[in-house]
């Protein structure tokens, strides 16, 4: 921060809302500076290059659910730091910092509500919470989301965004892969749809588990979707991969997902899919 900014921020009559850091956002897609307010009004999609910025549960629920219908599903209590893990920091300290930064209990948050009158339970992973990594809390939240959907006779929609399993929980994090698979089977046994929306980025153990088991697989445009890194694959097969490899569009072209939907159209498309798959009448 420059000397001028230091002085300006110290002045009592200058609001932080008026600083350049809050007024402008640098787009990760085109590198252009965009007014933050303009970006927010456009659903956090760059109005210049159409890059879909990452968003968390609060904003996602606001965009999806009918006004006044959403309610957060309480997070389940799970053992914290079961392995007493420490690297450069204690795992307990990392959790505390992530909760302070995001105001969320962990990387997956569920909510109930209606989407254009159709009942739904929606789970959203937040990459801002330790890279959306999957641990005990995420696994338990996924199961609780499914159980809530079964209880309410509604589809379960998951928005994935994750770097994979949470290394600080070791084998306990990997156990959430079969747990989520069993939960999805419970949903199917109840005759309810399971819909996946892949967002940027989705990778690792999440990609190898519940992210690719949907009845309908949707992705946002140009999302990075991968089990392992591009460089690892290239060094293994000793071949140069296509430029669009591990993107939503590449997956769509090769039949791995069903559709790529722009964020502006996602709410209407999900409402249509819910109606088709569940025969659900709109809530009064």
Short mmCIF file of N, CA, C and O in Angstrom, two decimals, residues 226-239 241 245-246:
data_model
loop_
_atom_site.label_atom_id
_atom_site.label_comp_id
_atom_site.label_asym_id
_atom_site.label_seq_id
_atom_site.Cartn_x
_atom_site.Cartn_y
_atom_site.Cartn_z
N UNK A 226 -11.29 -31.67 -13.30
CA UNK A 226 -10.18 -32.61 -13.45
C UNK A 226 -10.08 -33.53 -12.25
O UNK A 226 -10.42 -33.15 -11.13
N UNK A 227 -9.59 -34.75 -12.49
CA UNK A 227 -9.24 -35.61 -11.36
C UNK A 227 -7.82 -35.30 -10.91
O UNK A 227 -7.55 -35.16 -9.73
N UNK A 228 -6.92 -35.17 -11.86
CA UNK A 228 -5.54 -34.84 -11.53
C UNK A 228 -5.04 -33.75 -12.45
O UNK A 228 -5.69 -33.41 -13.45
N UNK A 229 -3.90 -33.17 -12.15
CA UNK A 229 -3.40 -32.01 -12.87
C UNK A 229 -2.96 -32.30 -14.29
O UNK A 229 -2.53 -33.40 -14.63
N UNK A 230 -3.04 -31.28 -15.11
CA UNK A 230 -2.68 -31.38 -16.53
C UNK A 230 -1.22 -31.81 -16.70
O UNK A 230 -0.90 -32.68 -17.50
N UNK A 231 -0.32 -31.19 -15.93
CA UNK A 231 1.11 -31.51 -16.08
C UNK A 231 1.42 -32.94 -15.69
O UNK A 231 2.29 -33.58 -16.29
N UNK A 232 0.71 -33.46 -14.68
CA UNK A 232 0.92 -34.85 -14.27
C UNK A 232 0.53 -35.80 -15.39
O UNK A 232 1.24 -36.76 -15.70
N UNK A 233 -0.60 -35.52 -16.04
CA UNK A 233 -1.06 -36.38 -17.13
C UNK A 233 -0.10 -36.30 -18.31
O UNK A 233 0.27 -37.33 -18.89
N UNK A 234 0.33 -35.09 -18.67
CA UNK A 234 1.24 -34.94 -19.81
C UNK A 234 2.56 -35.65 -19.57
O UNK A 234 3.11 -36.28 -20.49
N UNK A 235 3.07 -35.58 -18.35
CA UNK A 235 4.34 -36.26 -18.06
C UNK A 235 4.18 -37.77 -18.02
O UNK A 235 5.13 -38.50 -18.28
N UNK A 236 2.94 -38.24 -17.72
CA UNK A 236 2.70 -39.68 -17.66
C UNK A 236 2.54 -40.28 -19.06
O UNK A 236 3.14 -41.30 -19.39
N UNK A 237 1.72 -39.63 -19.89
CA UNK A 237 1.46 -40.18 -21.23
C UNK A 237 2.44 -39.64 -22.27
O UNK A 237 2.45 -40.10 -23.41
N UNK A 238 3.25 -38.64 -21.87
CA UNK A 238 4.27 -38.05 -22.75
C UNK A 238 3.65 -37.52 -24.05
O UNK A 238 4.17 -37.73 -25.14
N UNK A 239 2.53 -36.85 -23.89
CA UNK A 239 1.87 -36.22 -25.03
C UNK A 239 1.37 -34.84 -24.62
O UNK A 239 1.08 -34.61 -23.45
N UNK A 241 -1.48 -32.20 -24.42
CA UNK A 241 -2.93 -32.26 -24.37
C UNK A 241 -3.55 -31.04 -25.06
O UNK A 241 -2.91 -29.99 -25.16
N UNK A 245 -8.48 -28.94 -22.85
CA UNK A 245 -8.57 -30.15 -22.04
C UNK A 245 -8.95 -29.78 -20.60
O UNK A 245 -8.51 -28.79 -20.06
N UNK A 246 -9.81 -30.60 -19.99
CA UNK A 246 -10.27 -30.41 -18.61
C UNK A 246 -11.10 -29.14 -18.43
O UNK A 246 -11.09 -28.51 -17.37
#
